[in-house]
Coordinates of C-alpha atoms and ligand atoms in Angstrom, one line a residue:
X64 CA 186.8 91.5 59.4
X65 CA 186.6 95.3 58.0
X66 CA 184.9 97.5 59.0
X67 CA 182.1 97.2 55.7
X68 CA 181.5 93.8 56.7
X69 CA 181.5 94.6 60.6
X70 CA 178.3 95.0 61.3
X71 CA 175.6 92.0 61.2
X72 CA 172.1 94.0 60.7
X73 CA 168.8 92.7 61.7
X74 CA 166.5 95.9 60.1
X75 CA 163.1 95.0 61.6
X76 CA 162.0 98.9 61.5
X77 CA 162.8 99.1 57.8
X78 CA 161.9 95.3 57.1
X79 CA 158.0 95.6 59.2
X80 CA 157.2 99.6 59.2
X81 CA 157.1 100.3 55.3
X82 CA 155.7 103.9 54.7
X83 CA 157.0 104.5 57.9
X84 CA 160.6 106.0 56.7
X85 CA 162.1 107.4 53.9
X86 CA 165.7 104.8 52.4
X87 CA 168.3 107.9 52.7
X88 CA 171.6 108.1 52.4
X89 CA 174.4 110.2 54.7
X90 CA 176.1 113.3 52.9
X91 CA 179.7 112.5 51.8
X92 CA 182.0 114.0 54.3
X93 CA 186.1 115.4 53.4
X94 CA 187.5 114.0 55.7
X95 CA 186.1 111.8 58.3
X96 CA 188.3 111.3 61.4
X97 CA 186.9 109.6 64.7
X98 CA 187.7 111.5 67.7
X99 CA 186.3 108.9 70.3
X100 CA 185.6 105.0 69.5
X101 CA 183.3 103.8 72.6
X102 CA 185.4 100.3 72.6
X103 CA 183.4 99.0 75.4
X104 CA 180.0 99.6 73.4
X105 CA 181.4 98.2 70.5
X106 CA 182.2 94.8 71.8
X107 CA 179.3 94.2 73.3
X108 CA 177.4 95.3 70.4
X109 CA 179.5 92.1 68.7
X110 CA 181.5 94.7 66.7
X111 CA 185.5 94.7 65.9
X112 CA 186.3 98.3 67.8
X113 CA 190.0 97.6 65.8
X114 CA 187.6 97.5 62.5
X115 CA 186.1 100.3 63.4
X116 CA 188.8 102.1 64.0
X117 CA 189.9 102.4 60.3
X118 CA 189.1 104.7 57.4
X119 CA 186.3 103.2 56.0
X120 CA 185.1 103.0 59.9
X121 CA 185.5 106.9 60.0
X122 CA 183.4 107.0 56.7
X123 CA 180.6 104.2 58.1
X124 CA 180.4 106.4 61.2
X125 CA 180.2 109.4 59.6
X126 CA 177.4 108.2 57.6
X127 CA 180.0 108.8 54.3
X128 CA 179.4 105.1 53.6
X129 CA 177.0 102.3 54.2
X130 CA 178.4 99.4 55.7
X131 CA 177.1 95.7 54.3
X132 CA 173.4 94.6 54.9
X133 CA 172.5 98.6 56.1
X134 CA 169.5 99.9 55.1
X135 CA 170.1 103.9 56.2
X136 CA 167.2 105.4 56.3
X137 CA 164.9 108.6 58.1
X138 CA 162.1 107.7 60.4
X139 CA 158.8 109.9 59.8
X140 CA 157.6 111.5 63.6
X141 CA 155.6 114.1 64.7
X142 CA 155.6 116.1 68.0
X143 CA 154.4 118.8 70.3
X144 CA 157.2 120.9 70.8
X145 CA 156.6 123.8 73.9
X146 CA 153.1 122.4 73.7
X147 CA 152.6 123.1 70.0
X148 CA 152.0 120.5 68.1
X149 CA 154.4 119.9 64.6
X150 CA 153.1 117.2 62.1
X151 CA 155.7 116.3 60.1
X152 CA 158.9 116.5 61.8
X153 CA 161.3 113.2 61.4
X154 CA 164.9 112.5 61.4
X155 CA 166.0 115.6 59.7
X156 CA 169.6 115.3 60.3
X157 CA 169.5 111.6 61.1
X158 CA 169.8 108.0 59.6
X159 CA 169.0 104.8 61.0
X160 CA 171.6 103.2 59.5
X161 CA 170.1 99.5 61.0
X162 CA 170.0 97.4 63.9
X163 CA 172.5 94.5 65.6
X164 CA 171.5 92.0 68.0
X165 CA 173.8 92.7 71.1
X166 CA 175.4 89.6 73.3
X167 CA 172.4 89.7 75.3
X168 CA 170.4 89.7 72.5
X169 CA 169.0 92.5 72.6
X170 CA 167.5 94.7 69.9
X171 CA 169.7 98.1 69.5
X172 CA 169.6 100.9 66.9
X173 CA 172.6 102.5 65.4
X174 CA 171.9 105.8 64.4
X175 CA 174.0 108.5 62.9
X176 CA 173.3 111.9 64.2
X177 CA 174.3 114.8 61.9
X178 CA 175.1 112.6 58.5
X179 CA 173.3 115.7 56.4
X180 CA 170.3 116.8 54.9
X181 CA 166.9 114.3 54.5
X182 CA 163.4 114.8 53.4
X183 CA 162.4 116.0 56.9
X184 CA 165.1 118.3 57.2
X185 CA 162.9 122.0 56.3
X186 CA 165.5 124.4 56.5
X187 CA 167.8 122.5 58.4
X188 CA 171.4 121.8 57.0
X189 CA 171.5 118.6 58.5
X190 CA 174.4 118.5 60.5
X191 CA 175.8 119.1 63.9
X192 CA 178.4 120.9 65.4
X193 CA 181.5 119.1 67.2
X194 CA 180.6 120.9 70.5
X195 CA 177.0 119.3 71.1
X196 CA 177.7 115.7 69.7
X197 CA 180.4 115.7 72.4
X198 CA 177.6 117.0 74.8
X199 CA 175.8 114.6 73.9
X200 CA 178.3 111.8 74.0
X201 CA 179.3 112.5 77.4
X202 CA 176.1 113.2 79.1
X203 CA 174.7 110.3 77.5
X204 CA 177.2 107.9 78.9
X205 CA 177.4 110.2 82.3
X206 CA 173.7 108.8 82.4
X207 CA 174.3 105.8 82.0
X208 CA 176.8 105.3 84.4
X209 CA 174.6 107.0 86.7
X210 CA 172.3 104.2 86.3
X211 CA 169.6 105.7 84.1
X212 CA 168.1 104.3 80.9
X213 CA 169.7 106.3 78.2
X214 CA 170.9 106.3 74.4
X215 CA 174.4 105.7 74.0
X216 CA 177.7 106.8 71.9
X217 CA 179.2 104.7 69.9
X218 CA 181.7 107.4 68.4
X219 CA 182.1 110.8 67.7
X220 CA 183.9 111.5 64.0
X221 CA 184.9 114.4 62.7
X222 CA 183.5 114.9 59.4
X223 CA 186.5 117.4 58.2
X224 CA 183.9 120.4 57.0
X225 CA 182.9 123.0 58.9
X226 CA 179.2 124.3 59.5
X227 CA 177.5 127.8 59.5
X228 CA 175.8 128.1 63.2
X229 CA 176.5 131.3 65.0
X230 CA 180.4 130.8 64.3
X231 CA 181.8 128.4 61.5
X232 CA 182.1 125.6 63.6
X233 CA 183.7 121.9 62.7
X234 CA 181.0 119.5 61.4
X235 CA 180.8 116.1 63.5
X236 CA 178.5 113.0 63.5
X237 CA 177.1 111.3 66.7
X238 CA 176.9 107.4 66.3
X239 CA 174.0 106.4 68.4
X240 CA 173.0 103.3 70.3
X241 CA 169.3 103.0 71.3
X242 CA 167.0 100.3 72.0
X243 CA 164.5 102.2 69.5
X244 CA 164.0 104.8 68.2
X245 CA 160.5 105.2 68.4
X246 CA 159.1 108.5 70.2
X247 CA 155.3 109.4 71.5
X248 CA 156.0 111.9 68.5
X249 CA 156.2 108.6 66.1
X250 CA 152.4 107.7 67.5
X251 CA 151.5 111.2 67.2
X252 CA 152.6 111.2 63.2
X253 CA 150.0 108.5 62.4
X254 CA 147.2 109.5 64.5
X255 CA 147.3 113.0 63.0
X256 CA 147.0 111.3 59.4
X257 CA 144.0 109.5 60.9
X258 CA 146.0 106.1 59.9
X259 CA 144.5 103.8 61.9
X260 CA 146.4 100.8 60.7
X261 CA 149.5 102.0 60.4
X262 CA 148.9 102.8 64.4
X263 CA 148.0 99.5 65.2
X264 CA 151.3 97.5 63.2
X265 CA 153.1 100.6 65.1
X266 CA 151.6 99.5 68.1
X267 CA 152.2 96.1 67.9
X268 CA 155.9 96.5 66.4
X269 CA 156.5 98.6 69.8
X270 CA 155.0 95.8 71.9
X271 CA 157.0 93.0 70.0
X272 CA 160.5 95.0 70.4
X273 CA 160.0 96.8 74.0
X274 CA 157.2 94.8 75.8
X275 CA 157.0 91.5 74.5
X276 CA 155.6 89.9 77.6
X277 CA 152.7 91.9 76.7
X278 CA 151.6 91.7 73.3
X279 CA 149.5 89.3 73.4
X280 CA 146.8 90.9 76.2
X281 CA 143.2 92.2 74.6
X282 CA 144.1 95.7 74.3
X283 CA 147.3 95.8 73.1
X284 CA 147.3 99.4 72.9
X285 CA 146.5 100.1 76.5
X286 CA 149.0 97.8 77.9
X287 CA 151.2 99.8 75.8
X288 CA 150.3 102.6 77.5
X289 CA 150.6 101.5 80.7
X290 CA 154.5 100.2 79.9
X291 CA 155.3 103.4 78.8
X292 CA 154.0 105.6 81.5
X293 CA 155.3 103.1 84.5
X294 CA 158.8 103.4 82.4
X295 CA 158.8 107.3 81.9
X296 CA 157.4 107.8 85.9
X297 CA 160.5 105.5 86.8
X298 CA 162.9 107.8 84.3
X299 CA 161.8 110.7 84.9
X300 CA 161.8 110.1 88.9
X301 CA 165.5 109.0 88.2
X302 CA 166.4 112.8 86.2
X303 CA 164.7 114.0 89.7
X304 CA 167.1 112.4 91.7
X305 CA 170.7 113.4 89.9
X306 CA 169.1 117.3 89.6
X307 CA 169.0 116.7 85.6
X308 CA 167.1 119.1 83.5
X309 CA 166.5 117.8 80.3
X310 CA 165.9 121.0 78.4
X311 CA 163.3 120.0 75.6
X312 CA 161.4 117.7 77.0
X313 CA 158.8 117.6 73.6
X314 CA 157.0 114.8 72.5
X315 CA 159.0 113.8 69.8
X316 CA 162.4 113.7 72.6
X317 CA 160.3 110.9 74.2
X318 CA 160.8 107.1 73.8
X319 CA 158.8 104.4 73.7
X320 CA 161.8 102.5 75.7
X321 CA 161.8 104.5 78.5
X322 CA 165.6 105.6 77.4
X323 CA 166.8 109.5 78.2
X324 CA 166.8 110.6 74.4
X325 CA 168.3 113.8 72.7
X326 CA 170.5 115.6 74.9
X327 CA 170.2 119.3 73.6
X328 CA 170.4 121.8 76.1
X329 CA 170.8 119.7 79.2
X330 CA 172.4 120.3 82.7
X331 CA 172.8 118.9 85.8
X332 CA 171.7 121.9 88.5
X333 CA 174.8 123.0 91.3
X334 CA 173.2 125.3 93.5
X335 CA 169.7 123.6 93.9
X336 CA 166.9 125.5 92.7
X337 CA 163.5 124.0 92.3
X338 CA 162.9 126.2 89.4
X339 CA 165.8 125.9 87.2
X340 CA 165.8 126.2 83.6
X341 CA 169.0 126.1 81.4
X342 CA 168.0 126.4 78.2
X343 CA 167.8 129.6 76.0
X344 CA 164.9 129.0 74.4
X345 CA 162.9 127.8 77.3
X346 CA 161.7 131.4 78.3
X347 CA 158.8 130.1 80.1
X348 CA 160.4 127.8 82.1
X349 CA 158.3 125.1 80.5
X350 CA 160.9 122.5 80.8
X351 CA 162.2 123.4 84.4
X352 CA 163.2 121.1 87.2
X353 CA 160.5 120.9 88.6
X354 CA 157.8 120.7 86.0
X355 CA 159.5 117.8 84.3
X356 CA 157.2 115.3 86.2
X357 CA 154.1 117.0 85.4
X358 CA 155.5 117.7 81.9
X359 CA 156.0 114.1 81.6
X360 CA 152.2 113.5 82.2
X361 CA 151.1 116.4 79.9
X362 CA 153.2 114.6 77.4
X363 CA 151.8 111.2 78.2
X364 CA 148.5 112.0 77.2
X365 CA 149.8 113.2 73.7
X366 CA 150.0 109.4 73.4
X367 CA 146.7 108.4 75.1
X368 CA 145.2 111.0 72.4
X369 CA 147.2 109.6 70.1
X370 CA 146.0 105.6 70.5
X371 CA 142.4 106.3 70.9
X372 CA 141.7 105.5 67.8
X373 CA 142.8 101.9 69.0
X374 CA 140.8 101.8 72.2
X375 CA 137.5 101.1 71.2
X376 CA 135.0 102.5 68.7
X377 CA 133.7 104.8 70.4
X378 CA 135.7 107.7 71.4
X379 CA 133.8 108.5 74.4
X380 CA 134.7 104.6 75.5
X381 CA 138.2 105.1 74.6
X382 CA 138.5 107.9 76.8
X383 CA 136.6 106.7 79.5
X384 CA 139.5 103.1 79.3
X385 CA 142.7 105.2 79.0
X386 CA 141.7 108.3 81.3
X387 CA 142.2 106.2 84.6
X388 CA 145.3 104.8 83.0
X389 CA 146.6 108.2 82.7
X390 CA 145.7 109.4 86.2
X391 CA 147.8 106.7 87.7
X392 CA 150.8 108.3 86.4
X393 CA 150.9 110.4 89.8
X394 CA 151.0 107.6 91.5
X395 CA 153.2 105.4 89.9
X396 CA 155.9 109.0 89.4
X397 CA 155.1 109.5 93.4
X398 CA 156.4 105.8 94.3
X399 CA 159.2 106.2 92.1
X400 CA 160.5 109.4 93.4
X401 CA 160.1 108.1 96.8
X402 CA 162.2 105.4 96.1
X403 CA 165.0 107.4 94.4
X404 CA 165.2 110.0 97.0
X405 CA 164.9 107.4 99.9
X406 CA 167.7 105.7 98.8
X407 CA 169.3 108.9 98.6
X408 CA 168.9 108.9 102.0
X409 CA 169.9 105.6 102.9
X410 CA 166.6 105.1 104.2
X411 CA 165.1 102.0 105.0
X412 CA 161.7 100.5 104.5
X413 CA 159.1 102.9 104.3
X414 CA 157.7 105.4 107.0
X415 CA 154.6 107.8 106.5
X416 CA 157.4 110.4 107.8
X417 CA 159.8 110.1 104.7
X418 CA 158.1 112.4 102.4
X419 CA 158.5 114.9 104.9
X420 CA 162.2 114.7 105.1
X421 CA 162.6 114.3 101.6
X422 CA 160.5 117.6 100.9
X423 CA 162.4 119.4 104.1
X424 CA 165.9 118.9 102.9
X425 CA 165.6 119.8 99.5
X426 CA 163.2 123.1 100.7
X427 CA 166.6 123.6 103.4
X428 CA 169.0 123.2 100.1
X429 CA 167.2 125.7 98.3
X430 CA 167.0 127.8 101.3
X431 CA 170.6 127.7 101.7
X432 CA 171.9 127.7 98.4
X433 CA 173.9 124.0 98.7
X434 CA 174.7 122.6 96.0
X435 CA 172.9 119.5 95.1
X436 CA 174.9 116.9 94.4
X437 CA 177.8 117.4 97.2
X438 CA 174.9 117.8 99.5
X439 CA 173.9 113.7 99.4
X440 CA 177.3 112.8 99.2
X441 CA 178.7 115.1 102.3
X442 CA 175.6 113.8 104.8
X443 CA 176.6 110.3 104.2
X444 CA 180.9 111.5 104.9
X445 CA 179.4 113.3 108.0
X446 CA 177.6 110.4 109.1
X447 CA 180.6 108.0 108.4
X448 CA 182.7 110.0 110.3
X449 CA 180.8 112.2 112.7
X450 CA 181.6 115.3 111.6
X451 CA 179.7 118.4 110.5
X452 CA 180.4 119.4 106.9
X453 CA 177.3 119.4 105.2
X454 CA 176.8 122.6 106.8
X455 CA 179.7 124.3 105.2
X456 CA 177.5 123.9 101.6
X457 CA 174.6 126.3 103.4
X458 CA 174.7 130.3 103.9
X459 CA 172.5 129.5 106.6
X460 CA 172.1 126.3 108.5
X461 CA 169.4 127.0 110.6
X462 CA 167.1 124.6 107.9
X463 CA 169.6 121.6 107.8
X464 CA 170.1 121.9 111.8
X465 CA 166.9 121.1 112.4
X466 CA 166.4 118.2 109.9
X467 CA 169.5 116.3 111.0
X468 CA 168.5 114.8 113.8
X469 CA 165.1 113.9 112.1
X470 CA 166.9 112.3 109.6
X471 CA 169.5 110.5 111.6
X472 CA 167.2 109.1 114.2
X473 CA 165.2 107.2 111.0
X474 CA 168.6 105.4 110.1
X475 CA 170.0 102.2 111.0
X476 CA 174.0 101.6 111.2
X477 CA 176.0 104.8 110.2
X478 CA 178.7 103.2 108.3
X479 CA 176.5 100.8 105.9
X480 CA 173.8 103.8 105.4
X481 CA 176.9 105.9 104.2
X482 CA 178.1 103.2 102.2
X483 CA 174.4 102.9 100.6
X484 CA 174.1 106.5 99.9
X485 CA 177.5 106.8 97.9
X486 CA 176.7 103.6 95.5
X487 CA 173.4 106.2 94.6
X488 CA 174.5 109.6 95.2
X489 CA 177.2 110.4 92.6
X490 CA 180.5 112.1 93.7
X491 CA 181.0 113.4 90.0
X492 CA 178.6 114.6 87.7
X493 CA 178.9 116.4 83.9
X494 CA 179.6 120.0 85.8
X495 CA 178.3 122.7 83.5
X496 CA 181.8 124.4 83.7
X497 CA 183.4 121.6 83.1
X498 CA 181.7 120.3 80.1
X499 CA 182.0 124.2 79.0
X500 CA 185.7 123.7 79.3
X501 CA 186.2 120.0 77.1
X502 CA 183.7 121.2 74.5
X503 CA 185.3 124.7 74.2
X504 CA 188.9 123.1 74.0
X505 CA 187.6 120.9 71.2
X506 CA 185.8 123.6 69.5
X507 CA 188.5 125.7 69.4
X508 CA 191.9 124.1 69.7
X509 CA 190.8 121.1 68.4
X510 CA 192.0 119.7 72.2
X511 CA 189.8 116.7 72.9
X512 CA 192.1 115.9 76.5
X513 CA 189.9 117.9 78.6
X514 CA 187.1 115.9 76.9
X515 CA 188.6 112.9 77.3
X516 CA 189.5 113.3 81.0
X517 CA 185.6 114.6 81.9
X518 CA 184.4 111.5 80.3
X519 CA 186.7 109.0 82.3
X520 CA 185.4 110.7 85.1
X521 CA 182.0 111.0 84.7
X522 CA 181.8 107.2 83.7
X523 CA 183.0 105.9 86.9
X524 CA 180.2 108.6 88.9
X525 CA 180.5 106.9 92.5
X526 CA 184.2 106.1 93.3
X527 CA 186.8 108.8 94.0
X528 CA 189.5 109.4 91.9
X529 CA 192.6 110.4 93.4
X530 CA 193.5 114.1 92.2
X531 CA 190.5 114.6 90.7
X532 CA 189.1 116.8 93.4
X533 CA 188.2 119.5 91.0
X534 CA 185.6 118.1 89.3
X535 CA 183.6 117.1 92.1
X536 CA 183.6 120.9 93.1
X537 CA 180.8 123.3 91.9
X538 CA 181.3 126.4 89.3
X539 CA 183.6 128.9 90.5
X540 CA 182.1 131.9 91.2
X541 CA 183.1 133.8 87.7
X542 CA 181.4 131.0 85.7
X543 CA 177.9 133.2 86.5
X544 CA 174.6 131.8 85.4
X545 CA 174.6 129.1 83.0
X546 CA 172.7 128.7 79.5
X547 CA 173.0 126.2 77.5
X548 CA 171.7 126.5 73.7
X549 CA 169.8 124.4 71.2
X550 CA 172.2 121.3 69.9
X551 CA 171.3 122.4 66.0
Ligands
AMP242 P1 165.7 118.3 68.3 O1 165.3 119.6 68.9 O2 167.2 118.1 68.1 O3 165.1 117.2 69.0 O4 165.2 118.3 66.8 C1 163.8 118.6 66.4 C2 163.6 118.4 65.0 O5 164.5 119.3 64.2 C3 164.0 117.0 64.5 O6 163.0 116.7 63.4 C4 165.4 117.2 63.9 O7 165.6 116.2 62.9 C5 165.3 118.5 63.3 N1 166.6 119.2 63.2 C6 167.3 119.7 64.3 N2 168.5 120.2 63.8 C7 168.5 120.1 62.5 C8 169.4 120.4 61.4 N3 170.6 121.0 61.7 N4 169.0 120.1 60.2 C9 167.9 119.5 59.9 N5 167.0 119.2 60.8 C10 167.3 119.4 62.1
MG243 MG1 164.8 115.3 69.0

């Protein structure tokens, strides 16, 4: 097997969703070279990682070349980005290059991120930068690890040019898993053409690929709604719970799957604030922490809006069907979170008094500046060995004194409620710093170790790694406030 004749497509999207993509090809690239092969991803995607690992398997992922039976090509979508809403935006520096069945069966994208220019590029050069493919590499499988639905890497490559952003900086393509690609923005592109019909063969494609149980029910476009919110609550209650800001949380970065999608300028908060916001050109804060559940909502009924048009003839009835639906997005994000954080916990069964200590914890965190992630991790250590270090992550423990006891006289045995809490409360996390420190080395001395070692961290989240103390440990103190920028 080579690499051209690695891959065995199944291309339902460009097969079933005519007009709903433009056949493209990638840019040629110097001098492809793959900097990370995700060999684990690649078998169980039924692909030859050793194939891969060739020339032509540096060209294929850099989007240089098309492998046998691809059909590369950009997918049309809309969106509301920061609550405006685009029309036409689309894979601008992306290709579907076509999709494999994986060993389980299962329906998964590959998609080259950064393989140059499109029709939906505007004034976009189409390509990426080696330091936020990496980002988005690692976080990505970070996320994964972690336990949350997310797009996956399949490589990074080298594409041996260099590209204008503030810097010349050396050009890269992302290889990209995903169960779909399709986005609320996706919806949003038809509805704003008033194309009915291509919203309801949209509709049902998503229901066939994502929530096949379900296509068959009377309104299939409100039991696709339904799946989606009930998948987002659960996802987005899951970002809540690792302190994971998404950064551009816009229509168009939402999936149909319920997969974390397009990690721009993400980060994981240290020192817990409710109101962080990373991103440089988030100046309202839009996208913060704490908004993301309500954002997630606000974005939801983009895609109520958006399927109207399939609810019933009457708009007034199709609002009056899908409103309700909506509405029960609190409650279903509300049960979600509960379960995240509980288990964060290690609590057991419900009690009407959990809320409380959920919401009293993290309002002592913020209070006390801990960080978040060693906070979960040090309770449970404390717990399974009676000793009092949480405390030493507080300026003031006056907050966390008075919770403790609360908290432990809810728990059952101390040595399996520590055990709980550490298979769901990560030791190791993408540390801004640190990912600052392996993008930076591969940026600029072309050093992908620090990369390399972050990532075989990262992907094992839960177990301690002996001598790896340093990157369970928060910023030091020089590192100051962190931004991170658009991926572009
Ligand atoms: P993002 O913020 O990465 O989710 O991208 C939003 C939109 O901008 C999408 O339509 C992208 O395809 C497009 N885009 C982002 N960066 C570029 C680029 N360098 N060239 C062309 N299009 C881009
Ligand atoms: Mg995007």
């Amino acid at each position: 097997m080579t690499a051209l004749t690695a891959f065995r497509f199944d291309n339902s999207y460009a097969r079933e969703l005519d007009g709903f993509y433009v056949p493209w090809e990638g840019a040629a690239a110097p001098a492809p070279r793959i900097v990370r092969l995700n060999t684990g991803l690649a078998q169980e995607l039924g692909l030859d990682p050793d194939a891969l690992a060739t020339e032509d398997g540096a060209a294929i992922l850099a989007g240089a070349k098309a492998p046998d039976g691809a059909t590369p090509l950009a997918q049309a979508y809309a969106g509301h980005q920061f609550g405006g809403f685009s029309p036409q935006l689309g894979d601008g520096r992306a290709l579907l290059l076509g999709e494999v069945l994986d060993r389980n069966g299962q329906r998964r994208d590959i998609h080259l991120k950064g393989s140059g220019r499109t029709p939906f590029s505007r004034g976009g050069d189409g390509k990426a930068a080696v330091g936020p493919v990496l980002r988005e590499y690692l976080v990505g499988e970070a996320m994964h690890a972690l336990g949350v639905p997310s797009t996956r890497a399949l490589g990074a490559v080298l594409t041996g040019e260099m590209v204008m952003r503030e810097t010349m900086l050396p050009g890269a393509v992302l290889a990209r898993v995903a169960s779909s690609h399709l986005r609320v923005g996706t919806f949003e592109y038809f509805a704003a053409r008033r194309e009915t019909d291509k919203l309801a063969q949209l509709t049902g494609y998503a229901l066939a690929r994502h929530y096949p149980d379900l296509a068959h029910g009377d309104t299939p476009a409100l039991s696709l709604f339904r799946a989606v919110r009930d998948r987002q609550a659960r996802l987005i209650a899951q970002w809540m719970g690792l302190g994971f800001v998404h950064g551009v949380m816009n229509t168009d970065n939402m999936t149909i799957s319920g997969e974390t999608i397009d990690y721009g300028p993400c980060a994981f908060i240290d020192t817990y604030r409710a109101a962080s916001v990373f991103s440089s050109i988030d100046r309202q804060g839009r996208y913060a922490y704490r908004n993301q559940p309500g954002i997630g909502q606000w974005n939801l009924a983009r895609l109520a809006e958006a399927l109207l048009p399939l609810l019933a003839d009457d708009p007034d009835d199709a609002i009056a069907l899908v409103t309700p639906e909506l509405e029960a997005y609190g409650p279903a994000y509300e049960a979600a979170y509960s379960e995240v954080f509980t288990a964060k916990l290690g609590l057991q069964g419900a009690s009407a008094q959990d809320a409380a200590l959920v919401t009293d914890l993290l309002a002592a965190m913020e209070a006390g500046g801990a960080d978040f992630t060693r906070t979960f991790r040090f309770l449970a250590a404390d717990l399974r060995n009676g000793t009092d270090l949480t405390a030493s992550l507080f300026s003031d423990r006056t907050a966390l004194d008075a919770w403790r006891p609360r908290w432990m006289a809810r728990l059952g045995d101390a040595r399996a409620t520590a055990d709980a809490m550490d298979r769901v409360n990560p030791l190791y996390i993408p540390r801004n710093h640190l990912v600052e420190e392996a993008l930076g080395a591969a940026t600029n001395d072309a050093d992908f170790a620090p990369f390399e070692d972050l990532l075989s961290i990262v992907t094992r989240p839960f177990e301690a790694q002996p001598g790896k103390d340093r990157f369970a440990l928060p910023a030091p103190e020089d590192f100051g406030p962190y931004t991170t920028f658009c991926g572009t």
